[in-house]
GROMACS .gro file of C-alpha atoms in nm:
model
  294
    1UNK     CA    1  -0.939  -1.026  -0.133
    2UNK     CA    2  -0.945  -1.363   0.014
    3UNK     CA    3  -1.115  -1.586   0.211
    4UNK     CA    4  -0.990  -1.747   0.511
    5UNK     CA    5  -0.945  -2.160   0.423
    6UNK     CA    6  -0.964  -2.460   0.666
    7UNK     CA    7  -0.632  -2.651   0.668
    8UNK     CA    8  -0.571  -3.016   0.689
    9UNK     CA    9  -0.806  -3.149   0.422
   10UNK     CA   10  -0.793  -3.297   0.051
   11UNK     CA   11  -0.873  -3.037  -0.209
   12UNK     CA   12  -1.089  -2.986  -0.504
   13UNK     CA   13  -1.004  -2.665  -0.691
   14UNK     CA   14  -1.253  -2.485  -0.952
   15UNK     CA   15  -1.070  -2.223  -1.115
   16UNK     CA   16  -1.367  -1.980  -1.331
   17UNK     CA   17  -1.183  -1.662  -1.552
   18UNK     CA   18  -1.430  -1.363  -1.428
   19UNK     CA   19  -1.420  -0.991  -1.465
   20UNK     CA   20  -1.359  -0.734  -1.219
   21UNK     CA   21  -1.769  -0.645  -1.153
   22UNK     CA   22  -1.881  -1.030  -1.105
   23UNK     CA   23  -1.622  -1.187  -0.868
   24UNK     CA   24  -1.821  -1.079  -0.578
   25UNK     CA   25  -2.136  -1.292  -0.683
   26UNK     CA   26  -1.971  -1.534  -0.833
   27UNK     CA   27  -1.750  -1.579  -0.485
   28UNK     CA   28  -2.103  -1.574  -0.261
   29UNK     CA   29  -2.231  -1.874  -0.489
   30UNK     CA   30  -1.903  -2.060  -0.443
   31UNK     CA   31  -1.994  -2.027  -0.066
   32UNK     CA   32  -2.350  -2.084  -0.066
   33UNK     CA   33  -2.207  -2.390  -0.270
   34UNK     CA   34  -1.988  -2.513   0.016
   35UNK     CA   35  -1.646  -2.356  -0.078
   36UNK     CA   36  -1.438  -2.356   0.290
   37UNK     CA   37  -1.238  -2.023   0.075
   38UNK     CA   38  -1.173  -1.822  -0.168
   39UNK     CA   39  -0.873  -1.640  -0.381
   40UNK     CA   40  -0.882  -1.371  -0.590
   41UNK     CA   41  -0.589  -1.400  -0.871
   42UNK     CA   42  -0.571  -1.153  -1.068
   43UNK     CA   43  -0.915  -1.232  -1.379
   44UNK     CA   44  -0.945  -1.602  -1.181
   45UNK     CA   45  -1.145  -1.656  -0.952
   46UNK     CA   46  -1.061  -2.007  -0.737
   47UNK     CA   47  -1.279  -2.207  -0.520
   48UNK     CA   48  -1.233  -2.462  -0.281
   49UNK     CA   49  -1.398  -2.738  -0.161
   50UNK     CA   50  -1.344  -3.101  -0.012
   51UNK     CA   51  -1.271  -3.388  -0.269
   52UNK     CA   52  -1.607  -3.508  -0.216
   53UNK     CA   53  -1.767  -3.216  -0.330
   54UNK     CA   54  -2.055  -3.299  -0.619
   55UNK     CA   55  -1.832  -3.117  -0.924
   56UNK     CA   56  -2.142  -3.217  -1.113
   57UNK     CA   57  -2.356  -2.999  -0.959
   58UNK     CA   58  -2.122  -2.731  -0.888
   59UNK     CA   59  -2.022  -2.728  -1.272
   60UNK     CA   60  -2.460  -2.679  -1.368
   61UNK     CA   61  -2.507  -2.414  -1.115
   62UNK     CA   62  -2.228  -2.182  -1.182
   63UNK     CA   63  -2.349  -2.183  -1.590
   64UNK     CA   64  -2.684  -2.127  -1.470
   65UNK     CA   65  -2.518  -1.802  -1.297
   66UNK     CA   66  -2.333  -1.693  -1.606
   67UNK     CA   67  -2.701  -1.654  -1.769
   68UNK     CA   68  -2.761  -1.466  -1.482
   69UNK     CA   69  -2.472  -1.218  -1.461
   70UNK     CA   70  -2.496  -1.152  -1.876
   71UNK     CA   71  -2.876  -1.106  -1.833
   72UNK     CA   72  -2.837  -0.796  -1.636
   73UNK     CA   73  -2.509  -0.673  -1.861
   74UNK     CA   74  -2.240  -0.806  -1.666
   75UNK     CA   75  -1.959  -0.863  -1.900
   76UNK     CA   76  -1.825  -1.273  -1.787
   77UNK     CA   77  -1.451  -1.361  -1.945
   78UNK     CA   78  -1.428  -1.660  -1.938
   79UNK     CA   79  -1.689  -1.937  -1.928
   80UNK     CA   80  -1.517  -2.228  -1.861
   81UNK     CA   81  -1.454  -2.364  -1.529
   82UNK     CA   82  -1.089  -2.574  -1.501
   83UNK     CA   83  -1.063  -2.849  -1.198
   84UNK     CA   84  -0.803  -2.981  -0.995
   85UNK     CA   85  -0.682  -3.197  -0.680
   86UNK     CA   86  -0.479  -3.012  -0.438
   87UNK     CA   87  -0.285  -3.140  -0.177
   88UNK     CA   88  -0.303  -3.020   0.186
   89UNK     CA   89  -0.153  -2.693   0.242
   90UNK     CA   90  -0.129  -2.426   0.532
   91UNK     CA   91  -0.357  -2.193   0.351
   92UNK     CA   92  -0.422  -1.978   0.614
   93UNK     CA   93  -0.092  -1.932   0.620
   94UNK     CA   94  -0.044  -1.922   0.250
   95UNK     CA   95  -0.337  -1.620   0.269
   96UNK     CA   96  -0.173  -1.454   0.540
   97UNK     CA   97   0.156  -1.383   0.310
   98UNK     CA   98  -0.014  -1.168   0.062
   99UNK     CA   99  -0.150  -0.901   0.382
  100UNK     CA  100   0.055  -0.657   0.522
  101UNK     CA  101  -0.033  -0.312   0.716
  102UNK     CA  102  -0.084  -0.043   0.435
  103UNK     CA  103  -0.087   0.278   0.465
  104UNK     CA  104  -0.420   0.485   0.273
  105UNK     CA  105  -0.329   0.805   0.353
  106UNK     CA  106  -0.089   0.988   0.624
  107UNK     CA  107  -0.339   0.922   0.895
  108UNK     CA  108  -0.527   0.610   0.836
  109UNK     CA  109  -0.365   0.255   0.868
  110UNK     CA  110  -0.468  -0.136   0.816
  111UNK     CA  111  -0.338  -0.353   0.978
  112UNK     CA  112  -0.375  -0.756   1.067
  113UNK     CA  113  -0.361  -0.866   1.321
  114UNK     CA  114  -0.078  -1.031   1.342
  115UNK     CA  115   0.160  -0.767   1.238
  116UNK     CA  116   0.288  -0.513   1.500
  117UNK     CA  117   0.171  -0.095   1.488
  118UNK     CA  118   0.380   0.114   1.256
  119UNK     CA  119   0.621   0.300   1.474
  120UNK     CA  120   0.469   0.613   1.502
  121UNK     CA  121   0.159   0.536   1.488
  122UNK     CA  122  -0.143   0.740   1.310
  123UNK     CA  123  -0.491   0.934   1.409
  124UNK     CA  124  -0.660   0.631   1.239
  125UNK     CA  125  -0.478   0.278   1.294
  126UNK     CA  126  -0.724  -0.028   1.201
  127UNK     CA  127  -0.667  -0.336   1.309
  128UNK     CA  128  -0.864  -0.579   1.039
  129UNK     CA  129  -0.925  -1.017   1.083
  130UNK     CA  130  -1.109  -1.047   0.751
  131UNK     CA  131  -1.229  -1.398   0.804
  132UNK     CA  132  -1.496  -1.507   0.584
  133UNK     CA  133  -1.590  -1.135   0.463
  134UNK     CA  134  -1.486  -0.940   0.238
  135UNK     CA  135  -1.251  -0.639   0.312
  136UNK     CA  136  -0.900  -0.624   0.402
  137UNK     CA  137  -0.844  -0.229   0.259
  138UNK     CA  138  -0.638  -0.389   0.030
  139UNK     CA  139  -0.901  -0.324  -0.322
  140UNK     CA  140  -0.868   0.005  -0.487
  141UNK     CA  141  -1.252   0.050  -0.382
  142UNK     CA  142  -1.233   0.054   0.007
  143UNK     CA  143  -0.892   0.267  -0.022
  144UNK     CA  144  -1.123   0.515  -0.219
  145UNK     CA  145  -1.405   0.518  -0.004
  146UNK     CA  146  -1.173   0.564   0.339
  147UNK     CA  147  -0.999   0.875   0.156
  148UNK     CA  148  -1.342   1.014   0.093
  149UNK     CA  149  -1.446   0.933   0.420
  150UNK     CA  150  -1.169   1.114   0.604
  151UNK     CA  151  -1.303   1.452   0.387
  152UNK     CA  152  -1.625   1.410   0.502
  153UNK     CA  153  -1.667   1.233   0.871
  154UNK     CA  154  -1.693   1.503   1.135
  155UNK     CA  155  -1.716   1.437   1.489
  156UNK     CA  156  -2.080   1.370   1.596
  157UNK     CA  157  -2.240   1.302   1.266
  158UNK     CA  158  -2.453   1.040   1.190
  159UNK     CA  159  -2.320   0.733   0.937
  160UNK     CA  160  -2.471   0.454   0.755
  161UNK     CA  161  -2.247   0.187   0.617
  162UNK     CA  162  -2.395  -0.043   0.352
  163UNK     CA  163  -2.218  -0.413   0.276
  164UNK     CA  164  -2.003  -0.333   0.616
  165UNK     CA  165  -1.827  -0.668   0.479
  166UNK     CA  166  -1.540  -0.662   0.811
  167UNK     CA  167  -1.698  -0.347   0.929
  168UNK     CA  168  -1.405  -0.131   0.801
  169UNK     CA  169  -1.537   0.180   0.708
  170UNK     CA  170  -1.795   0.183   0.968
  171UNK     CA  171  -1.463   0.107   1.231
  172UNK     CA  172  -1.291   0.443   1.058
  173UNK     CA  173  -1.601   0.632   1.067
  174UNK     CA  174  -1.567   0.560   1.421
  175UNK     CA  175  -1.216   0.618   1.500
  176UNK     CA  176  -1.276   0.928   1.328
  177UNK     CA  177  -1.526   1.086   1.526
  178UNK     CA  178  -1.840   1.015   1.431
  179UNK     CA  179  -2.141   0.949   1.652
  180UNK     CA  180  -2.395   0.780   1.573
  181UNK     CA  181  -2.300   0.425   1.323
  182UNK     CA  182  -2.538   0.192   1.182
  183UNK     CA  183  -2.353  -0.113   0.959
  184UNK     CA  184  -2.534  -0.433   0.777
  185UNK     CA  185  -2.499  -0.665   0.540
  186UNK     CA  186  -2.692  -0.937   0.412
  187UNK     CA  187  -2.460  -1.168   0.512
  188UNK     CA  188  -2.480  -1.319   0.872
  189UNK     CA  189  -2.094  -1.378   0.888
  190UNK     CA  190  -1.998  -1.069   0.793
  191UNK     CA  191  -2.178  -0.939   1.038
  192UNK     CA  192  -2.059  -1.115   1.314
  193UNK     CA  193  -1.736  -1.020   1.196
  194UNK     CA  194  -1.758  -0.658   1.191
  195UNK     CA  195  -1.802  -0.698   1.545
  196UNK     CA  196  -1.569  -0.893   1.667
  197UNK     CA  197  -1.339  -0.620   1.410
  198UNK     CA  198  -1.534  -0.318   1.605
  199UNK     CA  199  -1.462  -0.567   1.958
  200UNK     CA  200  -1.079  -0.532   1.860
  201UNK     CA  201  -1.081  -0.195   1.792
  202UNK     CA  202  -1.235  -0.043   2.102
  203UNK     CA  203  -1.543   0.118   1.952
  204UNK     CA  204  -1.819  -0.170   1.945
  205UNK     CA  205  -2.018   0.021   2.156
  206UNK     CA  206  -2.009   0.295   1.905
  207UNK     CA  207  -2.173   0.072   1.619
  208UNK     CA  208  -2.535  -0.130   1.575
  209UNK     CA  209  -2.501  -0.414   1.339
  210UNK     CA  210  -2.753  -0.568   1.161
  211UNK     CA  211  -2.796  -0.850   0.910
  212UNK     CA  212  -3.033  -0.730   0.645
  213UNK     CA  213  -3.113  -0.492   0.396
  214UNK     CA  214  -3.184  -0.101   0.442
  215UNK     CA  215  -3.543  -0.117   0.367
  216UNK     CA  216  -3.504  -0.238   0.773
  217UNK     CA  217  -3.446   0.148   0.851
  218UNK     CA  218  -3.782   0.317   0.897
  219UNK     CA  219  -3.786   0.705   0.877
  220UNK     CA  220  -3.399   0.770   0.989
  221UNK     CA  221  -3.185   1.039   0.809
  222UNK     CA  222  -2.823   0.995   0.810
  223UNK     CA  223  -2.530   1.277   0.788
  224UNK     CA  224  -2.334   1.054   0.555
  225UNK     CA  225  -2.382   0.737   0.405
  226UNK     CA  226  -2.131   0.443   0.277
  227UNK     CA  227  -2.220   0.233  -0.020
  228UNK     CA  228  -1.898   0.052  -0.160
  229UNK     CA  229  -2.110  -0.249  -0.354
  230UNK     CA  230  -2.167  -0.220  -0.680
  231UNK     CA  231  -2.362   0.027  -0.994
  232UNK     CA  232  -2.647  -0.256  -1.016
  233UNK     CA  233  -2.691  -0.219  -0.639
  234UNK     CA  234  -2.634   0.173  -0.600
  235UNK     CA  235  -2.902   0.233  -0.891
  236UNK     CA  236  -3.190   0.010  -0.721
  237UNK     CA  237  -3.080   0.172  -0.400
  238UNK     CA  238  -3.104   0.521  -0.489
  239UNK     CA  239  -3.492   0.637  -0.459
  240UNK     CA  240  -3.470   0.474  -0.099
  241UNK     CA  241  -3.098   0.638   0.006
  242UNK     CA  242  -3.250   0.975  -0.051
  243UNK     CA  243  -3.508   0.968   0.136
  244UNK     CA  244  -3.258   0.874   0.454
  245UNK     CA  245  -3.053   1.170   0.294
  246UNK     CA  246  -3.151   1.572   0.424
  247UNK     CA  247  -3.007   1.928   0.248
  248UNK     CA  248  -2.631   1.857   0.393
  249UNK     CA  249  -2.626   1.510   0.401
  250UNK     CA  250  -2.335   1.337   0.156
  251UNK     CA  251  -2.342   0.997  -0.046
  252UNK     CA  252  -2.033   0.817  -0.085
  253UNK     CA  253  -2.013   0.540  -0.337
  254UNK     CA  254  -1.801   0.307  -0.470
  255UNK     CA  255  -1.772  -0.055  -0.602
  256UNK     CA  256  -1.797   0.108  -0.994
  257UNK     CA  257  -1.616   0.007  -1.247
  258UNK     CA  258  -1.466   0.411  -1.481
  259UNK     CA  259  -1.623   0.204  -1.766
  260UNK     CA  260  -1.933   0.181  -1.618
  261UNK     CA  261  -1.952   0.623  -1.522
  262UNK     CA  262  -2.133   0.808  -1.788
  263UNK     CA  263  -2.408   0.522  -1.724
  264UNK     CA  264  -2.406   0.612  -1.345
  265UNK     CA  265  -2.423   1.004  -1.417
  266UNK     CA  266  -2.743   0.961  -1.605
  267UNK     CA  267  -2.883   0.755  -1.302
  268UNK     CA  268  -2.796   0.981  -1.034
  269UNK     CA  269  -2.949   1.260  -1.252
  270UNK     CA  270  -3.284   1.096  -1.254
  271UNK     CA  271  -3.255   1.039  -0.898
  272UNK     CA  272  -3.235   1.412  -0.816
  273UNK     CA  273  -2.896   1.345  -0.717
  274UNK     CA  274  -2.534   1.551  -0.810
  275UNK     CA  275  -2.191   1.456  -0.823
  276UNK     CA  276  -1.903   1.610  -0.570
  277UNK     CA  277  -1.640   1.450  -0.631
  278UNK     CA  278  -1.493   1.117  -0.869
  279UNK     CA  279  -1.175   0.960  -0.767
  280UNK     CA  280  -0.989   0.667  -0.920
  281UNK     CA  281  -0.750   0.383  -0.887
  282UNK     CA  282  -0.680   0.137  -1.170
  283UNK     CA  283  -1.059   0.045  -1.321
  284UNK     CA  284  -1.234   0.177  -1.071
  285UNK     CA  285  -1.393   0.524  -0.927
  286UNK     CA  286  -1.507   0.653  -0.629
  287UNK     CA  287  -1.772   0.916  -0.588
  288UNK     CA  288  -1.926   1.160  -0.321
  289UNK     CA  289  -2.299   1.294  -0.435
  290UNK     CA  290  -2.554   1.512  -0.298
  291UNK     CA  291  -2.947   1.545  -0.311
  292UNK     CA  292  -3.067   1.781  -0.483
  293UNK     CA  293  -3.424   1.903  -0.339
  294UNK     CA  294  -3.678   2.079  -0.542
   0.00000   0.00000   0.00000
């Protein structure tokens, strides 16, 4: 996953070693520190700043973040921060070279706006421009979420998309026939991006979008809840989410490393959930879970 970068400016590049489950918090902090672009390369994340950015202040904030991540049990593989000065390039053009149309299933395809549609149109063709939000459709977690969504979404059902990012899951739900769809993100830029992508896909009127957390929803229940975030965030939300589900509701979750599966399973049981299905791609897993009521 990557975020677009402005062009025609001199750059300072910060290259930071990280593990899969620390990519998002590191990316968010880099943007808060003024990064105009992020590129992810395997287990390295690169943030790009204007040449007059205060490097010493950035390094201090990153070291504080490393300590905070470790206190939460998240692995920081490499605490070194490498700095380089970078010549002007057409960053948006280079980023686009790595982002192409993706076939997720026979029926669900994702394409960027600058590529033509496939010759044979699938039932659900999603056009996405991630802009500054996560969610290109290329990441394993997004693709697994879409596969499980395809199995469970039904015409007219109500859907909640937690941490919508580019809006890709909410748009897929709308194009698959869901009725009431609520999508939110704590990042206002993501919500704006999701709204524009929903408009591109002619489903904007079907989505209720807001900036905030699930706590903002009072006394509302859903047939299907989608949460592609991370294990710690999911575990924290479970008591609240159970109140938003009815007996036949399902919750589809990802952003979970395979090595976290046993820990999460115990937490799910303790919070009154049973696992309906688990799938895996690479280092990641996704689950369909459902509540049990006594």
